[in-house]
Amino acid sequence: MTRTPSPRSQLLVHPLSYVREQRSWTQQDLVDVIARRLNTAARREKAWRWERWGVVPDEDSQVALADELGVDRQTVRALGWPHWLPTGPAISTSAPWTVNGAIALLDDTAGPAVLDRRGFLIMQAGLAAAIAERWLATEPPKINAALEGGRVDTDLLDCFEQRLPALRRMDASLGGGSVRSLVDAELRLVTDLLRHSSYSEVAGNRLLVVAAELGRIAGWASFDAGFHAAAERYWFAALHAAHSAADRAAGANILKCMSLQRVDTERPTEALRLADAARAGAKDAPARVRAMLTTRLARTHAVLGESVACERRLAEADTEMSRADDEASPAWASYFDHAEYAAQVAACYLLLQRHHASDYWLQQTLALQPAERSRDRATYLIWRADSVLNLGDVEQACSLVAQAAPDVVATRSVRNHRRLLDIHGRLVAHRHPAAGALDERVRSLLT
């Protein structure tokens, strides 16, 4: 039996979706409101195009809707569509870069963010990059012990730290949609300890590091599941926690995640600024971390079509990666092994449409990929299918997608689901016998 998700679990894919949901409007209700004010015909398909196809309403329709929502016309003109739409609570970007500021942000985030169903960014363009540059320029504060509750001991801290690898593994195997509530609950618990317990300066620092990594994982799981606003909230709070713990490498890793989100939401220039700030902030980090951040920077150059800059960064990353096994690195960086490094190089060449090179590197990563990383394996199989399809081998591309499809279905990853639908549609258009067989297989899995 096919399970239909409840409306409360569905993504709000556009700011207009949020407006309708808050007012219990259907798409027909929305166009009726506008038509009544303009004395025109109400056509439901208009609302569908505005939400799903990226069509911009005409000025009269925007003004009519703004009047209904109580938004002044100057705001409509200044911000433009869809940024003037009222989309609920914003992220408190004015929070101070202090321990108390970090704890307050964590307190506002853990719990509420997991319920945030907005599948679109809520930070204005350029704001995340400005925050990254502020993080880069601000000295970490000294942490003071909190003396409000019971004391946090070493055994409890060890317990929290030892649970982090399991959460990362679950995310890699099951997908963000399956683990985000679990990680949020863990973050809520750590946040409550930061607020209400007593601890030494060293213990407080360790708690903040755990909170930062939990916030990063929760943000990544939300991003993977398509909840972009929630991801932004988690990552912003996590960045403050990492800063308060004076952990520049962890902060850089969070900015790296935010950079990828900007790539996926078509803000490549801002993605480049975030990736650049991340790399600059971790200049003293271990080689594995620097290699990871440098490949992210290379990938943003590739998105922008800047092949020379991309190649320069890849050469730097290769040098760093050659030293990675000789230096100790943070536990969260262990995933960036030679399999993941090869995948990120392949991603750069795929974006630059150098398909022979991307296919070579994808063969490397698939040969090295650990079995438990089922979500990543599905991603890289689809990427390789893209490469070989561009090289003219439809049959092999179909075979690769057929291998990826079960893992895409098994892991709750919106990003991989979209990749599967995209490559499936392109292959079916070729009308090759292998594409016909693939079509039946994919349809059977998705129903």
GROMACS .gro file of C-alpha atoms in nm:
model
  447
    1MET     CA    1   0.000   0.000   0.000
    2THR     CA    2   0.129   0.346  -0.085
    3ARG     CA    3   0.153   0.572   0.216
    4THR     CA    4   0.036   0.926   0.153
    5PRO     CA    5   0.211   1.182   0.374
    6SER     CA    6  -0.015   1.398   0.586
    7PRO     CA    7  -0.046   1.765   0.484
    8ARG     CA    8   0.142   1.868   0.800
    9SER     CA    9   0.446   1.669   0.687
   10GLN     CA   10   0.461   1.820   0.339
   11LEU     CA   11   0.708   2.085   0.236
   12LEU     CA   12   0.600   2.443   0.185
   13VAL     CA   13   0.784   2.487  -0.142
   14HIS     CA   14   0.740   2.861  -0.192
   15PRO     CA   15   0.674   3.167   0.030
   16LEU     CA   16   0.326   3.178  -0.123
   17SER     CA   17   0.267   2.822   0.005
   18TYR     CA   18   0.342   2.949   0.355
   19VAL     CA   19   0.103   3.243   0.317
   20ARG     CA   20  -0.176   3.010   0.206
   21GLU     CA   21  -0.107   2.756   0.480
   22GLN     CA   22  -0.114   3.023   0.753
   23ARG     CA   23  -0.454   3.146   0.630
   24SER     CA   24  -0.597   2.803   0.542
   25TRP     CA   25  -0.638   2.914   0.180
   26THR     CA   26  -0.651   2.678  -0.114
   27GLN     CA   27  -0.501   2.798  -0.441
   28GLN     CA   28  -0.855   2.878  -0.553
   29ASP     CA   29  -0.911   3.086  -0.238
   30LEU     CA   30  -0.595   3.282  -0.317
   31VAL     CA   31  -0.696   3.374  -0.671
   32ASP     CA   32  -1.051   3.449  -0.550
   33VAL     CA   33  -0.911   3.704  -0.304
   34ILE     CA   34  -0.713   3.874  -0.578
   35ALA     CA   35  -0.998   3.858  -0.831
   36ARG     CA   36  -1.242   4.014  -0.585
   37ARG     CA   37  -1.014   4.312  -0.534
   38LEU     CA   38  -0.942   4.353  -0.905
   39ASN     CA   39  -1.290   4.257  -1.028
   40THR     CA   40  -1.141   3.999  -1.268
   41ALA     CA   41  -1.182   3.629  -1.335
   42ALA     CA   42  -1.029   3.385  -1.085
   43ARG     CA   43  -0.818   3.110  -1.239
   44ARG     CA   44  -0.666   2.857  -0.999
   45GLU     CA   45  -0.385   2.765  -1.239
   46LYS     CA   46  -0.236   3.112  -1.188
   47ALA     CA   47  -0.156   3.027  -0.825
   48TRP     CA   48  -0.007   2.692  -0.932
   49ARG     CA   49   0.227   2.865  -1.177
   50TRP     CA   50   0.330   3.122  -0.918
   51GLU     CA   51   0.419   2.853  -0.662
   52ARG     CA   52   0.550   2.570  -0.880
   53TRP     CA   53   0.678   2.722  -1.203
   54GLY     CA   54   0.845   3.038  -1.075
   55VAL     CA   55   0.606   3.264  -1.268
   56VAL     CA   56   0.600   3.620  -1.128
   57PRO     CA   57   0.248   3.769  -1.082
   58ASP     CA   58   0.173   4.094  -1.261
   59GLU     CA   59   0.199   4.415  -1.059
   60ASP     CA   60  -0.178   4.456  -1.013
   61SER     CA   61  -0.211   4.104  -0.871
   62GLN     CA   62   0.082   4.160  -0.633
   63VAL     CA   63  -0.065   4.489  -0.508
   64ALA     CA   64  -0.407   4.329  -0.457
   65LEU     CA   65  -0.254   4.044  -0.257
   66ALA     CA   66  -0.038   4.285  -0.058
   67ASP     CA   67  -0.345   4.491   0.033
   68GLU     CA   68  -0.519   4.174   0.151
   69LEU     CA   69  -0.216   4.076   0.362
   70GLY     CA   70  -0.161   4.424   0.505
   71VAL     CA   71   0.177   4.476   0.335
   72ASP     CA   72   0.244   4.832   0.223
   73ARG     CA   73   0.312   4.896  -0.144
   74GLN     CA   74   0.652   5.050  -0.082
   75THR     CA   75   0.768   4.718   0.066
   76VAL     CA   76   0.632   4.535  -0.239
   77ARG     CA   77   0.830   4.761  -0.472
   78ALA     CA   78   1.148   4.761  -0.259
   79LEU     CA   79   1.177   4.384  -0.202
   80GLY     CA   80   1.016   4.242  -0.514
   81TRP     CA   81   0.848   3.905  -0.562
   82PRO     CA   82   0.839   3.679  -0.361
   83HIS     CA   83   1.055   3.845  -0.093
   84TRP     CA   84   0.786   4.085   0.026
   85LEU     CA   85   0.551   3.802   0.125
   86PRO     CA   86   0.516   3.760   0.505
   87THR     CA   87   0.674   3.420   0.571
   88GLY     CA   88   0.681   3.390   0.946
   89PRO     CA   89   0.960   3.421   1.202
   90ALA     CA   90   1.297   3.531   1.068
   91ILE     CA   91   1.636   3.427   1.200
   92SER     CA   92   1.770   3.662   1.468
   93THR     CA   93   2.087   3.763   1.287
   94SER     CA   94   2.166   4.039   1.535
   95ALA     CA   95   2.253   3.794   1.815
   96PRO     CA   96   2.589   3.882   1.976
   97TRP     CA   97   2.892   3.656   1.915
   98THR     CA   98   2.908   3.561   2.283
   99VAL     CA   99   2.842   3.245   2.484
  100ASN     CA  100   2.507   3.380   2.602
  101GLY     CA  101   2.420   3.478   2.246
  102ALA     CA  102   2.503   3.125   2.124
  103ILE     CA  103   2.298   2.958   2.398
  104ALA     CA  104   2.000   3.187   2.331
  105LEU     CA  105   2.011   3.099   1.961
  106LEU     CA  106   2.034   2.728   2.037
  107ASP     CA  107   1.739   2.761   2.274
  108ASP     CA  108   1.531   2.932   2.004
  109THR     CA  109   1.629   2.669   1.747
  110ALA     CA  110   1.624   2.322   1.905
  111GLY     CA  111   1.261   2.209   1.895
  112PRO     CA  112   1.095   2.481   1.685
  113ALA     CA  113   1.326   2.430   1.384
  114VAL     CA  114   1.233   2.065   1.338
  115LEU     CA  115   0.870   2.175   1.294
  116ASP     CA  116   0.964   2.439   1.034
  117ARG     CA  117   0.829   2.313   0.701
  118ARG     CA  118   0.944   2.606   0.486
  119GLY     CA  119   1.122   2.456   0.186
  120PHE     CA  120   1.279   2.785   0.082
  121LEU     CA  121   1.553   3.015   0.214
  122ILE     CA  122   1.447   3.283   0.459
  123MET     CA  123   1.772   3.481   0.486
  124GLN     CA  124   1.786   3.766   0.236
  125ALA     CA  125   2.040   3.732  -0.043
  126GLY     CA  126   2.391   3.819   0.075
  127LEU     CA  127   2.309   3.804   0.447
  128ALA     CA  128   2.463   3.461   0.508
  129ALA     CA  129   2.786   3.572   0.341
  130ALA     CA  130   2.793   3.887   0.555
  131ILE     CA  131   2.748   3.671   0.866
  132ALA     CA  132   3.035   3.445   0.753
  133GLU     CA  133   3.263   3.745   0.714
  134ARG     CA  134   3.158   3.872   1.059
  135TRP     CA  135   3.241   3.527   1.205
  136LEU     CA  136   3.579   3.540   1.034
  137ALA     CA  137   3.662   3.881   1.181
  138THR     CA  138   3.534   3.827   1.538
  139GLU     CA  139   3.755   3.691   1.816
  140PRO     CA  140   3.601   3.400   2.011
  141PRO     CA  141   3.488   3.490   2.365
  142LYS     CA  142   3.609   3.338   2.688
  143ILE     CA  143   3.356   3.095   2.832
  144ASN     CA  144   3.248   3.128   3.195
  145ALA     CA  145   3.101   2.847   3.406
  146ALA     CA  146   2.722   2.854   3.454
  147LEU     CA  147   2.614   2.792   3.813
  148GLU     CA  148   2.238   2.741   3.786
  149GLY     CA  149   2.186   2.364   3.809
  150GLY     CA  150   2.350   2.028   3.856
  151ARG     CA  151   2.709   1.985   3.749
  152VAL     CA  152   2.799   1.831   3.413
  153ASP     CA  153   3.061   1.562   3.467
  154THR     CA  154   3.315   1.404   3.234
  155ASP     CA  155   3.118   1.080   3.190
  156LEU     CA  156   2.816   1.269   3.060
  157LEU     CA  157   3.029   1.470   2.819
  158ASP     CA  158   3.194   1.151   2.694
  159CYS     CA  159   2.849   1.003   2.633
  160PHE     CA  160   2.738   1.295   2.416
  161GLU     CA  161   3.061   1.297   2.219
  162GLN     CA  162   3.050   0.921   2.161
  163ARG     CA  163   2.695   0.941   2.019
  164LEU     CA  164   2.788   1.183   1.743
  165PRO     CA  165   2.946   0.925   1.507
  166ALA     CA  166   2.633   0.708   1.528
  167LEU     CA  167   2.414   1.004   1.432
  168ARG     CA  168   2.637   1.079   1.135
  169ARG     CA  169   2.622   0.716   1.024
  170MET     CA  170   2.244   0.705   1.054
  171ASP     CA  171   2.213   1.020   0.846
  172ALA     CA  172   2.440   0.872   0.576
  173SER     CA  173   2.246   0.543   0.568
  174LEU     CA  174   1.887   0.654   0.624
  175GLY     CA  175   1.874   1.009   0.488
  176GLY     CA  176   1.790   1.338   0.653
  177GLY     CA  177   1.415   1.285   0.668
  178SER     CA  178   1.462   0.985   0.896
  179VAL     CA  179   1.703   1.133   1.151
  180ARG     CA  180   1.631   1.505   1.180
  181SER     CA  181   1.386   1.467   1.474
  182LEU     CA  182   1.631   1.244   1.660
  183VAL     CA  183   1.918   1.491   1.619
  184ASP     CA  184   1.695   1.781   1.720
  185ALA     CA  185   1.600   1.603   2.043
  186GLU     CA  186   1.967   1.549   2.123
  187LEU     CA  187   2.040   1.916   2.052
  188ARG     CA  188   1.751   2.018   2.279
  189LEU     CA  189   1.899   1.814   2.564
  190VAL     CA  190   2.248   1.961   2.522
  191THR     CA  191   2.102   2.313   2.500
  192ASP     CA  192   1.911   2.260   2.826
  193LEU     CA  193   2.235   2.152   2.994
  194LEU     CA  194   2.410   2.465   2.867
  195ARG     CA  195   2.131   2.682   3.004
  196HIS     CA  196   2.058   2.519   3.336
  197SER     CA  197   2.360   2.316   3.452
  198SER     CA  198   2.690   2.411   3.607
  199TYR     CA  199   3.019   2.318   3.450
  200SER     CA  200   3.382   2.413   3.432
  201GLU     CA  201   3.519   2.622   3.151
  202VAL     CA  202   3.662   2.310   2.985
  203ALA     CA  203   3.333   2.120   3.018
  204GLY     CA  204   3.137   2.417   2.885
  205ASN     CA  205   3.364   2.432   2.585
  206ARG     CA  206   3.306   2.062   2.515
  207LEU     CA  207   2.929   2.109   2.545
  208LEU     CA  208   2.937   2.395   2.296
  209VAL     CA  209   3.141   2.186   2.051
  210VAL     CA  210   2.883   1.906   2.078
  211ALA     CA  211   2.599   2.156   2.030
  212ALA     CA  212   2.772   2.298   1.723
  213GLU     CA  213   2.810   1.955   1.563
  214LEU     CA  214   2.453   1.852   1.651
  215GLY     CA  215   2.330   2.177   1.496
  216ARG     CA  216   2.535   2.107   1.185
  217ILE     CA  217   2.398   1.753   1.154
  218ALA     CA  218   2.041   1.872   1.215
  219GLY     CA  219   2.090   2.142   0.952
  220TRP     CA  220   2.231   1.893   0.703
  221ALA     CA  221   1.947   1.646   0.767
  222SER     CA  222   1.693   1.926   0.717
  223PHE     CA  223   1.864   2.042   0.398
  224ASP     CA  224   1.872   1.684   0.267
  225ALA     CA  225   1.499   1.651   0.340
  226GLY     CA  226   1.422   1.982   0.165
  227PHE     CA  227   1.355   2.198   0.474
  228HIS     CA  228   1.575   2.492   0.379
  229ALA     CA  229   1.455   2.742   0.639
  230ALA     CA  230   1.510   2.492   0.921
  231ALA     CA  231   1.858   2.416   0.788
  232GLU     CA  232   1.945   2.786   0.793
  233ARG     CA  233   1.826   2.818   1.154
  234TYR     CA  234   2.024   2.518   1.275
  235TRP     CA  235   2.341   2.625   1.097
  236PHE     CA  236   2.326   2.984   1.218
  237ALA     CA  237   2.289   2.869   1.581
  238ALA     CA  238   2.561   2.606   1.532
  239LEU     CA  239   2.799   2.866   1.389
  240HIS     CA  240   2.757   3.076   1.703
  241ALA     CA  241   2.816   2.772   1.925
  242ALA     CA  242   3.134   2.676   1.737
  243HIS     CA  243   3.255   3.036   1.759
  244SER     CA  244   3.195   3.047   2.136
  245ALA     CA  245   3.396   2.726   2.170
  246ALA     CA  246   3.677   2.884   1.964
  247ASP     CA  247   3.650   2.593   1.719
  248ARG     CA  248   3.730   2.759   1.386
  249ALA     CA  249   3.743   2.433   1.194
  250ALA     CA  250   3.393   2.336   1.306
  251GLY     CA  251   3.265   2.682   1.212
  252ALA     CA  252   3.425   2.649   0.871
  253ASN     CA  253   3.254   2.313   0.821
  254ILE     CA  254   2.918   2.474   0.895
  255LEU     CA  255   2.987   2.752   0.643
  256LYS     CA  256   3.081   2.483   0.390
  257CYS     CA  257   2.735   2.329   0.435
  258MET     CA  258   2.569   2.669   0.395
  259SER     CA  259   2.769   2.721   0.076
  260LEU     CA  260   2.630   2.402  -0.078
  261GLN     CA  261   2.278   2.507   0.016
  262ARG     CA  262   2.333   2.834  -0.173
  263VAL     CA  263   2.452   2.636  -0.477
  264ASP     CA  264   2.139   2.419  -0.467
  265THR     CA  265   1.913   2.723  -0.436
  266GLU     CA  266   2.083   2.908  -0.722
  267ARG     CA  267   2.280   3.167  -0.526
  268PRO     CA  268   2.627   3.076  -0.658
  269THR     CA  269   2.795   3.411  -0.590
  270GLU     CA  270   2.696   3.398  -0.225
  271ALA     CA  271   2.801   3.031  -0.215
  272LEU     CA  272   3.148   3.136  -0.329
  273ARG     CA  273   3.177   3.399  -0.054
  274LEU     CA  274   3.075   3.144   0.209
  275ALA     CA  275   3.320   2.883   0.080
  276ASP     CA  276   3.597   3.141   0.067
  277ALA     CA  277   3.530   3.254   0.426
  278ALA     CA  278   3.524   2.892   0.542
  279ARG     CA  279   3.863   2.818   0.390
  280ALA     CA  280   4.015   3.141   0.522
  281GLY     CA  281   3.884   3.071   0.872
  282ALA     CA  282   4.039   2.725   0.885
  283LYS     CA  283   4.387   2.806   0.757
  284ASP     CA  284   4.541   2.637   1.064
  285ALA     CA  285   4.316   2.328   1.046
  286PRO     CA  286   4.449   1.976   0.970
  287ALA     CA  287   4.519   1.888   0.607
  288ARG     CA  288   4.204   1.676   0.568
  289VAL     CA  289   3.984   1.968   0.672
  290ARG     CA  290   4.167   2.208   0.442
  291ALA     CA  291   4.133   1.962   0.152
  292MET     CA  292   3.760   1.933   0.219
  293LEU     CA  293   3.710   2.310   0.228
  294THR     CA  294   3.927   2.367  -0.078
  295THR     CA  295   3.727   2.119  -0.288
  296ARG     CA  296   3.409   2.298  -0.180
  297LEU     CA  297   3.563   2.623  -0.300
  298ALA     CA  298   3.663   2.455  -0.627
  299ARG     CA  299   3.307   2.332  -0.672
  300THR     CA  300   3.162   2.681  -0.635
  301HIS     CA  301   3.406   2.805  -0.900
  302ALA     CA  302   3.286   2.521  -1.124
  303VAL     CA  303   2.923   2.622  -1.070
  304LEU     CA  304   3.016   2.970  -1.189
  305GLY     CA  305   3.197   2.825  -1.494
  306GLU     CA  306   3.535   2.948  -1.368
  307SER     CA  307   3.744   2.654  -1.489
  308VAL     CA  308   4.089   2.807  -1.429
  309ALA     CA  309   4.009   2.900  -1.069
  310CYS     CA  310   3.851   2.558  -1.017
  311GLU     CA  311   4.158   2.374  -1.144
  312ARG     CA  312   4.383   2.587  -0.924
  313ARG     CA  313   4.181   2.496  -0.614
  314LEU     CA  314   4.173   2.128  -0.710
  315ALA     CA  315   4.553   2.127  -0.736
  316GLU     CA  316   4.573   2.280  -0.387
  317ALA     CA  317   4.324   2.025  -0.254
  318ASP     CA  318   4.526   1.741  -0.404
  319THR     CA  319   4.836   1.862  -0.217
  320GLU     CA  320   4.642   1.884   0.109
  321MET     CA  321   4.481   1.542   0.058
  322SER     CA  322   4.820   1.381   0.004
  323ARG     CA  323   4.904   1.478   0.365
  324ALA     CA  324   4.564   1.398   0.516
  325ASP     CA  325   4.645   1.048   0.638
  326ASP     CA  326   4.956   1.172   0.822
  327GLU     CA  327   4.772   1.421   1.047
  328ALA     CA  328   4.506   1.379   1.313
  329SER     CA  329   4.178   1.546   1.220
  330PRO     CA  330   3.842   1.607   1.391
  331ALA     CA  331   3.603   1.310   1.404
  332TRP     CA  332   3.348   1.491   1.188
  333ALA     CA  333   3.605   1.519   0.907
  334SER     CA  334   3.667   1.144   0.885
  335TYR     CA  335   3.393   1.105   0.622
  336PHE     CA  336   3.612   1.309   0.385
  337ASP     CA  337   3.821   1.010   0.287
  338HIS     CA  338   3.965   0.932  -0.054
  339ALA     CA  339   3.624   0.813  -0.178
  340GLU     CA  340   3.459   1.144  -0.089
  341TYR     CA  341   3.753   1.343  -0.221
  342ALA     CA  342   3.721   1.166  -0.559
  343ALA     CA  343   3.347   1.239  -0.560
  344GLN     CA  344   3.400   1.610  -0.507
  345VAL     CA  345   3.663   1.627  -0.784
  346ALA     CA  346   3.415   1.444  -1.009
  347ALA     CA  347   3.144   1.696  -0.918
  348CYS     CA  348   3.367   1.979  -1.037
  349TYR     CA  349   3.434   1.814  -1.373
  350LEU     CA  350   3.067   1.724  -1.416
  351LEU     CA  351   2.973   2.091  -1.367
  352LEU     CA  352   3.244   2.195  -1.614
  353GLN     CA  353   3.105   1.936  -1.862
  354ARG     CA  354   3.434   1.748  -1.877
  355HIS     CA  355   3.258   1.413  -1.883
  356HIS     CA  356   3.554   1.181  -1.944
  357ALA     CA  357   3.726   1.327  -1.637
  358SER     CA  358   3.412   1.313  -1.422
  359ASP     CA  359   3.349   0.952  -1.526
  360TYR     CA  360   3.706   0.857  -1.431
  361TRP     CA  361   3.676   1.011  -1.084
  362LEU     CA  362   3.328   0.867  -1.027
  363GLN     CA  363   3.459   0.520  -1.101
  364GLN     CA  364   3.719   0.582  -0.830
  365THR     CA  365   3.468   0.694  -0.571
  366LEU     CA  366   3.224   0.410  -0.638
  367ALA     CA  367   3.504   0.156  -0.604
  368LEU     CA  368   3.606   0.306  -0.268
  369GLN     CA  369   3.262   0.399  -0.128
  370PRO     CA  370   3.186   0.231   0.210
  371ALA     CA  371   2.873   0.013   0.198
  372GLU     CA  372   2.698   0.203   0.478
  373ARG     CA  373   2.691   0.531   0.282
  374SER     CA  374   2.388   0.427   0.078
  375ARG     CA  375   2.267   0.782   0.019
  376ASP     CA  376   2.603   0.894  -0.117
  377ARG     CA  377   2.637   0.583  -0.330
  378ALA     CA  378   2.301   0.661  -0.491
  379THR     CA  379   2.410   1.020  -0.557
  380TYR     CA  380   2.733   0.916  -0.724
  381LEU     CA  381   2.566   0.646  -0.934
  382ILE     CA  382   2.329   0.912  -1.068
  383TRP     CA  383   2.618   1.152  -1.131
  384ARG     CA  384   2.801   0.879  -1.322
  385ALA     CA  385   2.485   0.807  -1.522
  386ASP     CA  386   2.480   1.177  -1.613
  387SER     CA  387   2.843   1.156  -1.730
  388VAL     CA  388   2.806   0.844  -1.942
  389LEU     CA  389   2.478   0.972  -2.089
  390ASN     CA  390   2.662   1.284  -2.204
  391LEU     CA  391   2.925   1.051  -2.351
  392GLY     CA  392   2.651   0.880  -2.552
  393ASP     CA  393   2.607   0.551  -2.362
  394VAL     CA  394   2.233   0.540  -2.286
  395GLU     CA  395   2.234   0.171  -2.191
  396GLN     CA  396   2.506   0.208  -1.927
  397ALA     CA  397   2.339   0.521  -1.790
  398CYS     CA  398   2.015   0.325  -1.747
  399SER     CA  399   2.204   0.046  -1.567
  400LEU     CA  400   2.362   0.294  -1.326
  401VAL     CA  401   2.028   0.460  -1.248
  402ALA     CA  402   1.870   0.118  -1.192
  403GLN     CA  403   2.141   0.048  -0.933
  404ALA     CA  404   2.079   0.383  -0.763
  405ALA     CA  405   1.699   0.374  -0.755
  406PRO     CA  406   1.646   0.134  -0.459
  407ASP     CA  407   1.878   0.339  -0.236
  408VAL     CA  408   1.705   0.661  -0.341
  409VAL     CA  409   1.371   0.515  -0.238
  410ALA     CA  410   1.504   0.365   0.086
  411THR     CA  411   1.669   0.688   0.208
  412ARG     CA  412   1.447   0.989   0.277
  413SER     CA  413   1.651   1.237   0.075
  414VAL     CA  414   1.459   1.498  -0.123
  415ARG     CA  415   1.776   1.596  -0.307
  416ASN     CA  416   1.837   1.242  -0.435
  417HIS     CA  417   1.470   1.197  -0.520
  418ARG     CA  418   1.490   1.504  -0.743
  419ARG     CA  419   1.811   1.378  -0.903
  420LEU     CA  420   1.646   1.046  -0.979
  421LEU     CA  421   1.342   1.206  -1.139
  422ASP     CA  422   1.562   1.437  -1.346
  423ILE     CA  423   1.791   1.167  -1.490
  424HIS     CA  424   1.497   0.929  -1.536
  425GLY     CA  425   1.311   1.187  -1.743
  426ARG     CA  426   1.616   1.253  -1.960
  427LEU     CA  427   1.675   0.883  -2.021
  428VAL     CA  428   1.314   0.803  -2.105
  429ALA     CA  429   1.323   1.078  -2.368
  430HIS     CA  430   1.583   0.872  -2.561
  431ARG     CA  431   1.328   0.592  -2.630
  432HIS     CA  432   1.601   0.330  -2.596
  433PRO     CA  433   1.486  -0.024  -2.497
  434ALA     CA  434   1.693   0.001  -2.179
  435ALA     CA  435   1.518   0.329  -2.096
  436GLY     CA  436   1.181   0.159  -2.131
  437ALA     CA  437   1.280  -0.114  -1.885
  438LEU     CA  438   1.418   0.149  -1.647
  439ASP     CA  439   1.095   0.347  -1.668
  440GLU     CA  440   0.897   0.045  -1.547
  441ARG     CA  441   1.143  -0.021  -1.265
  442VAL     CA  442   1.148   0.337  -1.139
  443ARG     CA  443   0.770   0.371  -1.156
  444SER     CA  444   0.725   0.047  -0.960
  445LEU     CA  445   0.961   0.174  -0.688
  446LEU     CA  446   0.800   0.517  -0.660
  447THR     CA  447   0.442   0.393  -0.631
   0.00000   0.00000   0.00000
